[in-house]
Short mmCIF file of C-alpha atoms and ligand atoms in Angstrom, two decimals:
data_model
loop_
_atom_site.label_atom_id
_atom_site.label_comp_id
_atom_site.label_asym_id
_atom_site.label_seq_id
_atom_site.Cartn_x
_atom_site.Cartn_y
_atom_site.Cartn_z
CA UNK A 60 208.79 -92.00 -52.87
CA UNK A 61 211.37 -90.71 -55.28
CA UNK A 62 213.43 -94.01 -55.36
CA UNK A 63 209.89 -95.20 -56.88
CA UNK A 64 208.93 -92.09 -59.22
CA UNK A 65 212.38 -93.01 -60.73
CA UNK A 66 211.89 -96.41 -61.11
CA UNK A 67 208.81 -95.71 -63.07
CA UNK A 68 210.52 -92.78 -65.18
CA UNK A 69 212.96 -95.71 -66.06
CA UNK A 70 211.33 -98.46 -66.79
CA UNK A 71 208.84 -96.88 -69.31
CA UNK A 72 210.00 -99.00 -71.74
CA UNK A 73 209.41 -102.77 -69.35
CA UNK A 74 206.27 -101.03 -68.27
CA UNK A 75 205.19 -100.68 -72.71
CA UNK A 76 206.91 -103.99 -73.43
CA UNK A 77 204.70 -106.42 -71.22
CA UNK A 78 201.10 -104.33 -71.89
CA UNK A 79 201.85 -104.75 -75.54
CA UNK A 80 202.58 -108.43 -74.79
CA UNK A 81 199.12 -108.94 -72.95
CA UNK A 82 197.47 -107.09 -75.50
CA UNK A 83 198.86 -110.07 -78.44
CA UNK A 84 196.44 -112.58 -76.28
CA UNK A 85 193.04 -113.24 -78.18
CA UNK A 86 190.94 -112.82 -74.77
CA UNK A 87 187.35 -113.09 -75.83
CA UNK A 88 185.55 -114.32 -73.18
CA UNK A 89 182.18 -114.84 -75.31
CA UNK A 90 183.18 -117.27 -77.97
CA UNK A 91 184.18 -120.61 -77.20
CA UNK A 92 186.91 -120.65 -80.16
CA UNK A 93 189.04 -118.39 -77.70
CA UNK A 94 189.52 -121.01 -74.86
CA UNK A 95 192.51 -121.17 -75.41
CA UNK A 96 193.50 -117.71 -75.64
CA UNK A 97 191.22 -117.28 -72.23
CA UNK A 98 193.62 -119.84 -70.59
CA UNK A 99 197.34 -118.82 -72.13
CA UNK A 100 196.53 -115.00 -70.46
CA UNK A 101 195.56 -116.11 -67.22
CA UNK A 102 198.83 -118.71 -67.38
CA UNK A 103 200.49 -115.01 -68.34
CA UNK A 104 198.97 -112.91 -65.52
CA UNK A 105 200.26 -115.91 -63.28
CA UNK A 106 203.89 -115.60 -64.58
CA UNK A 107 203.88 -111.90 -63.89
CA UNK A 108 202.32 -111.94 -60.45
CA UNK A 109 205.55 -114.61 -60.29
CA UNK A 110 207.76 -111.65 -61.43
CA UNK A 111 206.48 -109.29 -59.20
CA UNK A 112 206.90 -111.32 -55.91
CA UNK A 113 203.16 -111.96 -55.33
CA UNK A 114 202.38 -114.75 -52.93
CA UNK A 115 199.57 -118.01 -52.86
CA UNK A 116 199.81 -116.96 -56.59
CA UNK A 117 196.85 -119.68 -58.12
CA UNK A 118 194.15 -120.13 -61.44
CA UNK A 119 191.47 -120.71 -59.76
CA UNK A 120 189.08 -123.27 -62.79
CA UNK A 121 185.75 -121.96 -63.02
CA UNK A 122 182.83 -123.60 -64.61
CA UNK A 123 183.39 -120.75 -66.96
CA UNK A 124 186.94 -118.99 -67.61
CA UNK A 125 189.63 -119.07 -64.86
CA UNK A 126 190.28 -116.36 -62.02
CA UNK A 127 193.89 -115.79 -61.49
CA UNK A 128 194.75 -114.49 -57.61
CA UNK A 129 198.27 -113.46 -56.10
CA UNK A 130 198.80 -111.87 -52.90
CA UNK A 131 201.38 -109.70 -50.44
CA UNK A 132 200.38 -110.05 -47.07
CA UNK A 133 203.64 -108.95 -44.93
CA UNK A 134 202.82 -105.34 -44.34
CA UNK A 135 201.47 -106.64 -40.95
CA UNK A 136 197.59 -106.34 -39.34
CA UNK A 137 198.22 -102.85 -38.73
CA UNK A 138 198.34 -101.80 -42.61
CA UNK A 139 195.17 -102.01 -44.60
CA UNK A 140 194.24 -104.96 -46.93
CA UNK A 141 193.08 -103.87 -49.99
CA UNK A 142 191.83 -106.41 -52.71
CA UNK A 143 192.65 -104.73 -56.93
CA UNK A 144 189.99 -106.40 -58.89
CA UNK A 145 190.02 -106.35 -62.91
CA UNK A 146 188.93 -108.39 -65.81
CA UNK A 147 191.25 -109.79 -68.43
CA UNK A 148 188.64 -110.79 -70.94
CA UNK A 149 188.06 -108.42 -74.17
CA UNK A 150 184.59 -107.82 -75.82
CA UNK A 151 184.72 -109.55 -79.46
CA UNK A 152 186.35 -107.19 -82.32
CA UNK A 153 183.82 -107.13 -84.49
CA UNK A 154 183.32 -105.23 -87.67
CA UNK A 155 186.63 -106.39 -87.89
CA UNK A 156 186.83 -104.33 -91.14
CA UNK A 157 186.96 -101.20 -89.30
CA UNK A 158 190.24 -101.31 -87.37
CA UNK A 159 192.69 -99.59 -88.84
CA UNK A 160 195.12 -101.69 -87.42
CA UNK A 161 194.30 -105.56 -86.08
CA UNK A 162 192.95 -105.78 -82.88
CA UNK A 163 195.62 -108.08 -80.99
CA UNK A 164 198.56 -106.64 -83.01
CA UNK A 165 199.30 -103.06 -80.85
CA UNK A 166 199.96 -100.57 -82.24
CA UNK A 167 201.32 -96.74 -80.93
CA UNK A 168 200.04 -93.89 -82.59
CA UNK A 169 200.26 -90.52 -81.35
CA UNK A 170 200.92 -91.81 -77.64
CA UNK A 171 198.06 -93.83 -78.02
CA UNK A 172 198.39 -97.68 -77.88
CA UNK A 173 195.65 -99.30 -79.99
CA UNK A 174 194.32 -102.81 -78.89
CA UNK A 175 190.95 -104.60 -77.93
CA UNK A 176 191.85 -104.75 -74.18
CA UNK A 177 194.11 -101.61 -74.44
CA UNK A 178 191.54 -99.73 -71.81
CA UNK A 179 189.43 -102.03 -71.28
CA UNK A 180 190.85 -103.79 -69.20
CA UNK A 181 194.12 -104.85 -70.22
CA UNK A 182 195.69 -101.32 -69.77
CA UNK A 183 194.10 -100.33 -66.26
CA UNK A 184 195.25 -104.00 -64.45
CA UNK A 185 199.02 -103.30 -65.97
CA UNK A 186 199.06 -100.23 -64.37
CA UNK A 187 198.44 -102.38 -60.87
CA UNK A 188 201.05 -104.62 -61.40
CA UNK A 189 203.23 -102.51 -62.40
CA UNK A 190 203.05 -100.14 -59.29
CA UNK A 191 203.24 -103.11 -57.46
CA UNK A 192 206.16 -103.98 -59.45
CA UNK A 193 208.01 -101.04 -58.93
CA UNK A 194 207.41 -101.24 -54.97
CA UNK A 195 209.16 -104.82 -54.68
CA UNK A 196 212.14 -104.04 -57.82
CA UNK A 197 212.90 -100.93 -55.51
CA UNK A 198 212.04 -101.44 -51.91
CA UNK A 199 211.62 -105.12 -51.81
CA UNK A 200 207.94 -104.48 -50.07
CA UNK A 201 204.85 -102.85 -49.67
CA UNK A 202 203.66 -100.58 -46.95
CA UNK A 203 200.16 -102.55 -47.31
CA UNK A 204 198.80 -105.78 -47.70
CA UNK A 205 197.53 -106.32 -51.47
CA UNK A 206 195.47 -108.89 -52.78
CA UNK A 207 194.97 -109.43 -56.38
CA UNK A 208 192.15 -111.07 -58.54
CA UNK A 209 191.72 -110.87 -62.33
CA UNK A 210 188.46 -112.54 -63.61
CA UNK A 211 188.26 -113.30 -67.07
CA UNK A 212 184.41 -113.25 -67.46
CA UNK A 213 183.69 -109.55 -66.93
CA UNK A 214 182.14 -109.00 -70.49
CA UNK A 215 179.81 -111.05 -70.01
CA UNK A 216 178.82 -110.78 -66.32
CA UNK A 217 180.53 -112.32 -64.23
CA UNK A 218 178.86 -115.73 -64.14
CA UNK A 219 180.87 -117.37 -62.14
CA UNK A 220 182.79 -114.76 -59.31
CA UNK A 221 179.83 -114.17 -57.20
CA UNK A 222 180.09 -118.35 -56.22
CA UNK A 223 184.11 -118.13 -55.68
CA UNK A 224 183.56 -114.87 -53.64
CA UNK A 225 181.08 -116.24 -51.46
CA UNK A 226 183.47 -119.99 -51.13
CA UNK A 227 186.45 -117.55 -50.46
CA UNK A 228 185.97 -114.99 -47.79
CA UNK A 229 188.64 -115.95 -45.89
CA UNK A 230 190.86 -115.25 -48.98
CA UNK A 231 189.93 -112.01 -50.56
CA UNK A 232 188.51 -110.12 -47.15
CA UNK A 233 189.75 -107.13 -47.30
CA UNK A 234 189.34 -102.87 -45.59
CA UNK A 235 188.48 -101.75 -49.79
CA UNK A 236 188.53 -102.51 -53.06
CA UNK A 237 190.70 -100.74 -55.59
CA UNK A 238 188.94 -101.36 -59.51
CA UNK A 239 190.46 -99.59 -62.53
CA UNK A 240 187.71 -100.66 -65.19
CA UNK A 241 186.00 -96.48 -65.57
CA UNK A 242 186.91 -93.48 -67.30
CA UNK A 243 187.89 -90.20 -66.59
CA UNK A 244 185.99 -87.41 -67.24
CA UNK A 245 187.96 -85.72 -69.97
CA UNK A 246 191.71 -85.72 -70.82
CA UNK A 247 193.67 -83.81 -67.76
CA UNK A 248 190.62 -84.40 -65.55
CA UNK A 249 191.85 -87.06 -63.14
CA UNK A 250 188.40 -89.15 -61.84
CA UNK A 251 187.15 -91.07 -58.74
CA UNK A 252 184.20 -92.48 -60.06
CA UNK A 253 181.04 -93.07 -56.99
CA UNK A 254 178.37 -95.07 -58.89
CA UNK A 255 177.80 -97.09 -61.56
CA UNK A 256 174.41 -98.19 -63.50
CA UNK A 257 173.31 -101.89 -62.88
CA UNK A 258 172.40 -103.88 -65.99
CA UNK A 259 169.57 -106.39 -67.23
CA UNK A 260 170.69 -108.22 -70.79
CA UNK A 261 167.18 -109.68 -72.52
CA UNK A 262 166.78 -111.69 -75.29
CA UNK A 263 163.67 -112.12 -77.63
CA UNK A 264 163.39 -114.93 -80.13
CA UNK A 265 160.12 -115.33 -82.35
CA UNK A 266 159.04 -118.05 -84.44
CA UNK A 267 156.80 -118.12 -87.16
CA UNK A 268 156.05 -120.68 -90.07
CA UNK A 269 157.93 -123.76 -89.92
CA UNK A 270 160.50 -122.55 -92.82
CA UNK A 271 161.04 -119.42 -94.35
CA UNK A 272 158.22 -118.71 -97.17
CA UNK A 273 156.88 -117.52 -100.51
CA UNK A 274 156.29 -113.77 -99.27
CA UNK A 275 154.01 -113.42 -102.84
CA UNK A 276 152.36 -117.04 -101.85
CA UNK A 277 151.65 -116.67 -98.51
CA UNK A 278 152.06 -113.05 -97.68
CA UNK A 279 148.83 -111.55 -95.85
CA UNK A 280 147.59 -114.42 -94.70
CA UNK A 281 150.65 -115.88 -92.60
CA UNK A 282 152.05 -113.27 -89.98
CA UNK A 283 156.29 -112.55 -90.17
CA UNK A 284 158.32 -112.52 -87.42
CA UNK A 285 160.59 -109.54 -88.43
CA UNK A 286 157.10 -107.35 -88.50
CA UNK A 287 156.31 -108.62 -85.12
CA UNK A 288 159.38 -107.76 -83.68
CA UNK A 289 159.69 -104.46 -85.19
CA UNK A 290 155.80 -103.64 -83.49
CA UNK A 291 157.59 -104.88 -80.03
CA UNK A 292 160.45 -102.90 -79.98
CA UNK A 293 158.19 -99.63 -81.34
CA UNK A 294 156.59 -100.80 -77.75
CA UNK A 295 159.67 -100.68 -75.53
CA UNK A 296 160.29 -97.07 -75.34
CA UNK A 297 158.53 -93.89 -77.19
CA UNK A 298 160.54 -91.25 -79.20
CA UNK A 299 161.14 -89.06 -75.94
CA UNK A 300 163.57 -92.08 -74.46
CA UNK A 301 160.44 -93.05 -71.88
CA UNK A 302 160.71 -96.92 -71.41
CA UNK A 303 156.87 -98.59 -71.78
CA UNK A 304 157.86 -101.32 -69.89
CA UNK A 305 154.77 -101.64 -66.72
CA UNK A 306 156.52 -100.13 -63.25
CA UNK A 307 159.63 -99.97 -65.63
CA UNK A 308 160.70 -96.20 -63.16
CA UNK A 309 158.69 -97.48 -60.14
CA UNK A 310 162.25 -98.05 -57.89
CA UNK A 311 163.81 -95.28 -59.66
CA UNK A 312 165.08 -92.83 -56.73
CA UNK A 313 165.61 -89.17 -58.53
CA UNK A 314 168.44 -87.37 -59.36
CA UNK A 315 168.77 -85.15 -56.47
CA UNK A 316 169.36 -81.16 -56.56
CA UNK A 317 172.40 -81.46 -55.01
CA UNK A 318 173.61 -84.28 -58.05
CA UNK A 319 172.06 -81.80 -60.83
CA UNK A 320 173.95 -79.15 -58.99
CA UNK A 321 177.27 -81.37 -59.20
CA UNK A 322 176.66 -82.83 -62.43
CA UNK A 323 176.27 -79.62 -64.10
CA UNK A 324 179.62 -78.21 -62.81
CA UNK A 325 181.09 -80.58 -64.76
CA UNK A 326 182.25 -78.81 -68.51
CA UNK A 327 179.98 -80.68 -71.60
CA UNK A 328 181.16 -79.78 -75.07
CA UNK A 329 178.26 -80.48 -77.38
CA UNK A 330 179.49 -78.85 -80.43
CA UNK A 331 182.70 -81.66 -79.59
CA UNK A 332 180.47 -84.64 -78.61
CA UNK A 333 178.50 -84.40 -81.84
CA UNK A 334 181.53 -84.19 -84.10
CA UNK A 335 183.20 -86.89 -82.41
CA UNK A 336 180.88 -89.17 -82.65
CA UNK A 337 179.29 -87.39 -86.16
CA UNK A 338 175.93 -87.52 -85.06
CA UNK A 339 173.08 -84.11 -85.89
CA UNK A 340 171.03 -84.29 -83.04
CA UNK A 341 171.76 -84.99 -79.31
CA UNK A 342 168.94 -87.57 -77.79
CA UNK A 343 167.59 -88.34 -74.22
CA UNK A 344 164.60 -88.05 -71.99
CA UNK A 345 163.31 -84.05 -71.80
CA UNK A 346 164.69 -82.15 -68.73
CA UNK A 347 167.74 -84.25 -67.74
CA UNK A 348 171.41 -82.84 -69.48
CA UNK A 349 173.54 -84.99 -70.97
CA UNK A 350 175.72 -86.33 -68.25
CA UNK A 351 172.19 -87.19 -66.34
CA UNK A 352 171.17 -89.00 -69.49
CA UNK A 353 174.52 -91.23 -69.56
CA UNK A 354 175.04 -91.92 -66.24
CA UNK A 355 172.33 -91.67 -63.86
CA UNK A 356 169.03 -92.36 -65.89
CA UNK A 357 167.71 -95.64 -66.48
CA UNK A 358 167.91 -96.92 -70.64
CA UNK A 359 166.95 -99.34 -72.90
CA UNK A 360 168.91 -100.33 -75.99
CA UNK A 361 169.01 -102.92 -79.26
CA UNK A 362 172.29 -104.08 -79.14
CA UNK A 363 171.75 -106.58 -82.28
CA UNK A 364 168.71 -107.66 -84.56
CA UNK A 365 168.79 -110.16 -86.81
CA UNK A 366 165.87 -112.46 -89.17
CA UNK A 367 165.22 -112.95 -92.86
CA UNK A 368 167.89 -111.94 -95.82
CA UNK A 369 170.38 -110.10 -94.94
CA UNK A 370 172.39 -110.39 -98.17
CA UNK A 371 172.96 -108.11 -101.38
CA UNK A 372 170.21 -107.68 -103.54
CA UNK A 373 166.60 -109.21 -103.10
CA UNK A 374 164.88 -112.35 -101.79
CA UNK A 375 161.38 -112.25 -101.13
CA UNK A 376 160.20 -114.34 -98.23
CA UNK A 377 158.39 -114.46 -95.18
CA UNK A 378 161.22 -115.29 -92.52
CA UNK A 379 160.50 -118.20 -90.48
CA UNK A 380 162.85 -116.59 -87.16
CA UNK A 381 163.76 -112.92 -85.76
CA UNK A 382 165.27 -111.87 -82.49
CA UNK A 383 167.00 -109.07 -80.41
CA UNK A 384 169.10 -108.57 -77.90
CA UNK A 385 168.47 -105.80 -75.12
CA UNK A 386 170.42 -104.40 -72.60
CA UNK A 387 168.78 -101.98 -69.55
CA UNK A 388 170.92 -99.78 -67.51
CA UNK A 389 169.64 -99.52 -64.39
CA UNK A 390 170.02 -97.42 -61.52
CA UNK A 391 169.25 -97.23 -57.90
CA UNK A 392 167.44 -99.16 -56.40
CA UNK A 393 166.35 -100.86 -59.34
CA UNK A 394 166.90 -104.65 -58.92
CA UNK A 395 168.22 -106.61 -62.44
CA UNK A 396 165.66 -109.70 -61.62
CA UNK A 397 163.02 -107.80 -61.07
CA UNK A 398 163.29 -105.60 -64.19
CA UNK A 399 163.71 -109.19 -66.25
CA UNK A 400 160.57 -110.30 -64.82
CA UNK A 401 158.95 -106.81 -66.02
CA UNK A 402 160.33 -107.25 -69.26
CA UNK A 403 158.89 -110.04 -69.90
CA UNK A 404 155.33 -109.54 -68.53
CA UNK A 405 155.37 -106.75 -70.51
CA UNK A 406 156.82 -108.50 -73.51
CA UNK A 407 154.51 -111.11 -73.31
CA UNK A 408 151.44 -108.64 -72.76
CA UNK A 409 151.78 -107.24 -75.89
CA UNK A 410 152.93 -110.31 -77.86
CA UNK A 411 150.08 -111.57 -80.48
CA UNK A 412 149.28 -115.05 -80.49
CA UNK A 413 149.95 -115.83 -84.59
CA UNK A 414 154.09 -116.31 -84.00
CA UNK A 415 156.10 -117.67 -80.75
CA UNK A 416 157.45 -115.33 -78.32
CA UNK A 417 160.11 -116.01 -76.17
CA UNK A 418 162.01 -114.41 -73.69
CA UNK A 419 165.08 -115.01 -71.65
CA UNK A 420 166.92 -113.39 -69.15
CA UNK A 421 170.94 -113.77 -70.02
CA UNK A 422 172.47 -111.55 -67.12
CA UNK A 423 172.11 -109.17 -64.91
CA UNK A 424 173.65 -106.90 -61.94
CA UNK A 425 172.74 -103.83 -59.84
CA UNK A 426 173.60 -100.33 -59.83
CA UNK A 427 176.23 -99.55 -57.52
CA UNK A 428 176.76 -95.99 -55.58
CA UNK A 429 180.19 -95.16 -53.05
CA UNK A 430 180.18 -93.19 -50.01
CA UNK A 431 182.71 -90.18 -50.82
CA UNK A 432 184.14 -90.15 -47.27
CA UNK A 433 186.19 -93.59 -47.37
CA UNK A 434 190.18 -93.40 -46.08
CA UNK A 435 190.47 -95.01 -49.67
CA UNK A 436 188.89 -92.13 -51.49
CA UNK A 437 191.02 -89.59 -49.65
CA UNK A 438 194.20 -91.07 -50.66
CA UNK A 439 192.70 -91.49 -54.21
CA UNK A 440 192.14 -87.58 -54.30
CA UNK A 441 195.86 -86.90 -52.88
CA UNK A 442 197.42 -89.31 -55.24
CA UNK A 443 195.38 -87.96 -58.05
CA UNK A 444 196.69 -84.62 -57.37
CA UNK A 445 199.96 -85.52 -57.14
CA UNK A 446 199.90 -87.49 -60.06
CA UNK A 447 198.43 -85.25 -62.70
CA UNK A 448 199.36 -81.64 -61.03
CA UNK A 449 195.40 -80.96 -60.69
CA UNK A 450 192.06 -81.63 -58.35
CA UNK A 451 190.25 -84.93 -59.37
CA UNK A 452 186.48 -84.52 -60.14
CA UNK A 453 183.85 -87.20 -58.86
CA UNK A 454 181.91 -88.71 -61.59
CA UNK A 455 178.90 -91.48 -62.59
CA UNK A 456 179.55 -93.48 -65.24
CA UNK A 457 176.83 -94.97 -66.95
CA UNK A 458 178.54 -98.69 -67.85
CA UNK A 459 178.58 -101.66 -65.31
CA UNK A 460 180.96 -103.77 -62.91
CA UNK A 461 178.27 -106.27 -62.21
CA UNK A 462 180.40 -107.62 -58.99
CA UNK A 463 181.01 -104.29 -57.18
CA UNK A 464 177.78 -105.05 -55.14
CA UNK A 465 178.96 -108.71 -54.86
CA UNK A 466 181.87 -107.58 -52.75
CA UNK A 467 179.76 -105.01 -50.71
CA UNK A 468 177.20 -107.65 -49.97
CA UNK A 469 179.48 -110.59 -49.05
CA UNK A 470 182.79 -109.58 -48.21
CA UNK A 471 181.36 -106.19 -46.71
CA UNK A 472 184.18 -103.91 -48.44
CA UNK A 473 183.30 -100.88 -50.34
CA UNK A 474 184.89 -100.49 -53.92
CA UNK A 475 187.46 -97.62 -55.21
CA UNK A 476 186.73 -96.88 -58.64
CA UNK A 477 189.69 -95.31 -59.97
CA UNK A 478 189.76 -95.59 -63.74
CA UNK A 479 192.43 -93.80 -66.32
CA UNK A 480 190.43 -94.47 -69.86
CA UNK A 481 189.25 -92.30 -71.71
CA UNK A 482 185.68 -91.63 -73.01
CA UNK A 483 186.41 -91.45 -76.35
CA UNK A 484 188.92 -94.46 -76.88
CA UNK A 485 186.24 -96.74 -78.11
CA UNK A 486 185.96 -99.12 -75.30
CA UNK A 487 184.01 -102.09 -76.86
CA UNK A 488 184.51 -100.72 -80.46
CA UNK A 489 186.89 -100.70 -83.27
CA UNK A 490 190.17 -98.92 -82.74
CA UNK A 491 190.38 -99.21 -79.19
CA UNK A 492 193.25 -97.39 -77.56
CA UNK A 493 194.38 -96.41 -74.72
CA UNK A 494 196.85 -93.36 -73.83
CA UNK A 495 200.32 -94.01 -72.61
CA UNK A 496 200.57 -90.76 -70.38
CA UNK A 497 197.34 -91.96 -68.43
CA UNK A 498 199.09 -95.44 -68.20
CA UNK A 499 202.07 -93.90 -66.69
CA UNK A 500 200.54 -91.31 -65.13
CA UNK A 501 198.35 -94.14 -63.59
CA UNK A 502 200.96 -95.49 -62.19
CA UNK A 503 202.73 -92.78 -60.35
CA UNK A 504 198.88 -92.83 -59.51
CA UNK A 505 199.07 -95.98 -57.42
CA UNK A 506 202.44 -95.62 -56.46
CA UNK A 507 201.52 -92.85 -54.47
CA UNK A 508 197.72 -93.86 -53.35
CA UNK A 509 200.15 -97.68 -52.26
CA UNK A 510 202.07 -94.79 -50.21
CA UNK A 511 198.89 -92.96 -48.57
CA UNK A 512 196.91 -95.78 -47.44
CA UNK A 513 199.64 -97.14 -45.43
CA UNK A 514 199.98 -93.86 -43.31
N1 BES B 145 184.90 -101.08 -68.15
C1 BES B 145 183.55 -101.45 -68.30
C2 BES B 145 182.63 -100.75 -67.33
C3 BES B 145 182.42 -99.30 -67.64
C4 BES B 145 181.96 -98.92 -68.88
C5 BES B 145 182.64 -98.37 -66.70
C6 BES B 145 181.77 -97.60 -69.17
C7 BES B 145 182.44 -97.06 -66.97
C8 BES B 145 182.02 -96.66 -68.23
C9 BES B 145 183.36 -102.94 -68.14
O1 BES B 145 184.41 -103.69 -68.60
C10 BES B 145 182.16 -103.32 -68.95
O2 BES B 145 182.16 -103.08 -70.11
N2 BES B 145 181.17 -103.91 -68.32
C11 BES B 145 180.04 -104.43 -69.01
C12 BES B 145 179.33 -105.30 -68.05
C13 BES B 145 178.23 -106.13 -68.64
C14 BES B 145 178.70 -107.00 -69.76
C15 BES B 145 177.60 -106.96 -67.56
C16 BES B 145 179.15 -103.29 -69.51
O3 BES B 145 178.98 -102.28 -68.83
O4 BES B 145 178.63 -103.43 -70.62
ZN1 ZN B 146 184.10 -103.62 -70.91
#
C-alpha cells in the first residue's frame, strides 16, 4: 500500500493536469451542436484507458452518444469483478452570464477546481482512473478484475445503456458495481450513499389561436395559453408540497422509524442552508425534516416555462403557445411509467377544451435502494476511514442514476455508490467546482477499497 499512497502524493500534479484537460471538452450531451465535443472526450477517455493499461479498450456507437469500455481481467476467477460506471456528459451551462469564470476553461480557486463536469462527473471518473493508474505505474497490476464503462448520455437518461447492457452481459457481468456520481454529506463527512430517488421528466405544450393576437381585440373572448397553463400547474401540487396528481402517493412505502431515527442523527445547519443558498423560508411537506424532504419524499418541480413576450418592455398579445417542463422524484416503489401515465390522466382531467393540451413523457427511471451488508460496502467503510481519518455516514440522496436498477435487473449486481462531491458545489449550476482534497482524498479512497476487495 505505501508504494501506492506515494505514488499518489507524487503525482498530484499528472493527477490535476489530465482532469483539467477533460474538463476543456464541451460535453453537452443535450444539444446536438456538441457532437463533436461528445465524440473528441470519449476518443480522450479511450487514450487514457490506453495509458493506464486497460484491456478490449472500445467506443461502443450508440444511436445516441458513444459508451467508451476498457477492462483488466488478470487478477484471476478467484478475485472479484467489479464494473466502475460514470457519465462523461455535462448538463448545458446556462445562464452563462453567471460563471465567474467560463465553464470549460478550469479554473483553481481556493483548492477548488471550477468546471461544468468538475463533480459532476468529470471529477469522480478521474479519480477511478487514476487509482487504477497508480496500481499499474507502481505494481504493474491489480489485485481485482476491473471493468470500466463511461456513458455519455447520463443527463439526459440514459437512452440508450439499458439496450447495450442487456446485448452485453457477457461483457460487463460483474460481483458489484462501483458509481462515483453522489455527494457526501458535508465536508469531512466521508459517504456511502444506499438509495437514490427515481425520476419521471413531463412535458406540457398548449396551443391556442393559430398566431399570437391583439390581447385588446380579442382578449375575453379567445382563451390564452399562458393562463391555462398557469391554472394547471396551480393544480399539480398545493402550497403544503402535496402533489394533486390522482394515486400520485399510492406506491409510496413510508419513511420508516428506524430511517427518521437515522436521518435525524445526521447534523442539519439551517441557519447555513438558508444563507447559502439566500433563501427566508425553508419549504417541504409538514412533518418530514429536511433531509426526509430531499431525499426520501416524492416531488414535483417546473424546471422551465416559457410562452408569449419575454422581452424588455411591453407587447400586448394573446400568445398563440406555452409549455413546461416537469420533473418527479420518485421513490420506492413508485414506477416512472406509471407515474407518466398518472400525469397525464390527471393533466388531461383538468385540461379545458378552448386550447390544445398535450403531454409527453421524455424519460424516466426508478428509485433505487442498497442493502448495507454487501463485501463492497464493507471495504467502502474501511477505505473511507482510512482515507479521511474518520467513520463514513450512510446517506439518501435525492438526485437520480437512472441505470442503477438497469444493472440490478439484468446483470444481477448491486451498485456501490461512493461519491466525493459536495452539496454545495453547484452540480448542474453556474460555478461548478469540485474540491481537490476530495479528488485526492478519493483516490487514496479507491486505492485502498482496490486493496480490500481483493482480500
Ligand atoms: N450526479 C447526478 C446524480 C445525483 C444528483 C446524485 C444529486 C446525488 C445527488 C447525476 O449526474 C444526475 O444529475 N442525474 C440526473 C438524471 C436525470 C437526468 C435522469 C438527475 O438526477 O437529474
Ligand atoms: Zn448530473
Amino acid at each position: 500500500m505505501e508504494k501506492l499512497i506515494n505514488y499518489a502524493k507524487d503525482n498530484k500534479e499528472n493527477f490535476l493536469s489530465d482532469l483539467v484537460e477533460i474538463l476543456k471538452i464541451a460535453s453537452v450531451s443535450n444539444n446536438p451542436d456538441f457532437q463533436k465535443d461528445m465524440n473528441e472526450c470519449a476518443k480522450w477517455i479511450e487514450k487514457k484507458f490506453n495509458e493506464i493499461g486497460l484491456n478490449n479498450i472500445k467506443i461502443y456507437e450508440t444511436e445516441g452518444h458513444p459508451i467508451v469500455y476498457g477492462d483488466w481481467l488478470k487478477a484471476g476467477a478467484d478475485k472479484p469483478t467489479i464494473l466502475i460506471y460514470g457519465h462523461y456528459d455535462v448538463q448545458p451551462t446556462d445562464p452563462i452570464e453567471l460563471w465567474e469564470t467560463p465553464p470549460f476553461e478550469p479554473t483553481i480557486r481556493n483548492n477548488k477546481i471550477y468546471a461544468r463536469g468538475a463533480n459532476d462527473d468529470k471529477g469522480q471518473i478521474m479519480i477511478h482512473i487514476k487509482s487504477i493508474e497508480t496500481y499499474m505505474k507502481t505494481v504493474g497490476k491489480l489485485p481485482i478484475n476491473i471493468k470500466f464503462i463511461l456513458e455519455g448520455e447520463e443527463e439526459i437518461g440514459s437512452k440508450h445503456l439499458g439496450k447495450f447492457i442487456k446485448e452485453h452481459y457477457d461483457l460487463l457481468k460483474c460481483d458489484y458495481i462501483v458509481i462515483s456520481d453522489t455527494s457526501m454529506y458535508d465536508e469531512n463527512m466521508p459517504s456511502i450513499c444506499y438509495g437514490l430517488r427515481g425520476i419521471t421528466y413531463m412535458q406540457i405544450d398548449i396551443t391556442g389561436p393559430v398566431n399570437d393576437l391583439h390581447s385588446g381585440s380579442y382578449g375575453g373572448g379567445v382563451d390564452n395559453p399562458v393562463n391555462v397553463l398557469a391554472t394547471i400547474i396551480s393544480k399539480l401540487k398545493n402550497e403544503k408540497g402535496k402533489i394533486l396528481i390522482d394515486g400520485f402517493y399510492d406506491d409510496v412505502i413510508p419513511i420508516s422509524e428506524k430511517e427518521h431515527k437515522e436521518f435525524n442523527r445526521l447534523p442539519f445547519n439551517e441557519g447555513k442552508f438558508k444563507q447559502e443558498l439566500k433563501i427566508s423560508e425553508l419549504y417541504g411537506e409538514e412533518s418530514y425534516t429536511m433531509v426526509e424532504r430531499m431525499t426520501s419524499r416524492p416531488t414535483l418541480d417546473c424546471n422551465g416555462i416559457w410562452g408569449g413576450y419575454q422581452g424588455d418592455g411591453t407587447k400586448t398579445i394573446i400568445p398563440s403557445k406555452a409549455g413546461v417542463k416537469i420533473s418527479m422524484r420518485l421513490v420506492p416503489e413508485q414506477d416512472p411509467d406509471n407515474i407518466a401515465k398518472l400525469f397525464t390522466d390527471y393533466v388531461k382531467k383538468i385540461s379545458p377544451n378552448t386550447v390544445k393540451v398535450e403531454v409527453s413523457a421524455l424519460h424516466g427511471g426508478k428509485p433505487y435502494s442498497a442493502s448495507l451488508d454487501s463485501p463492497a460496502i464493507k471495504a467502502a467503510i474501511v477505505s473511507l476511514k482510512k482515507a479521511y481519518g474518520v467513520e463514513p455516514v450512510y446517506t439518501k440522496e435525492g438526485g437520480s442514476i437512472p441505470i442503477v436498477n438497469t444493472f440490478k435487473e439484468i446483470l444481477g449486481a448491486d451498485t456501490l455508490l461512493l461519491g466525493f462531491a459536495l452539496p454545495n458545489e453547484n452540480a448542474h449550476g453556474p460555478n461548478e467546482s469540485f474540491d481537490l482534497n476530495n479528488y485526492y482524498k478519493g483516490i487514496n479512497t479507491v486505492l485502498y477499497f482496490i486493496n480490500e476487495l481483493s482480500k
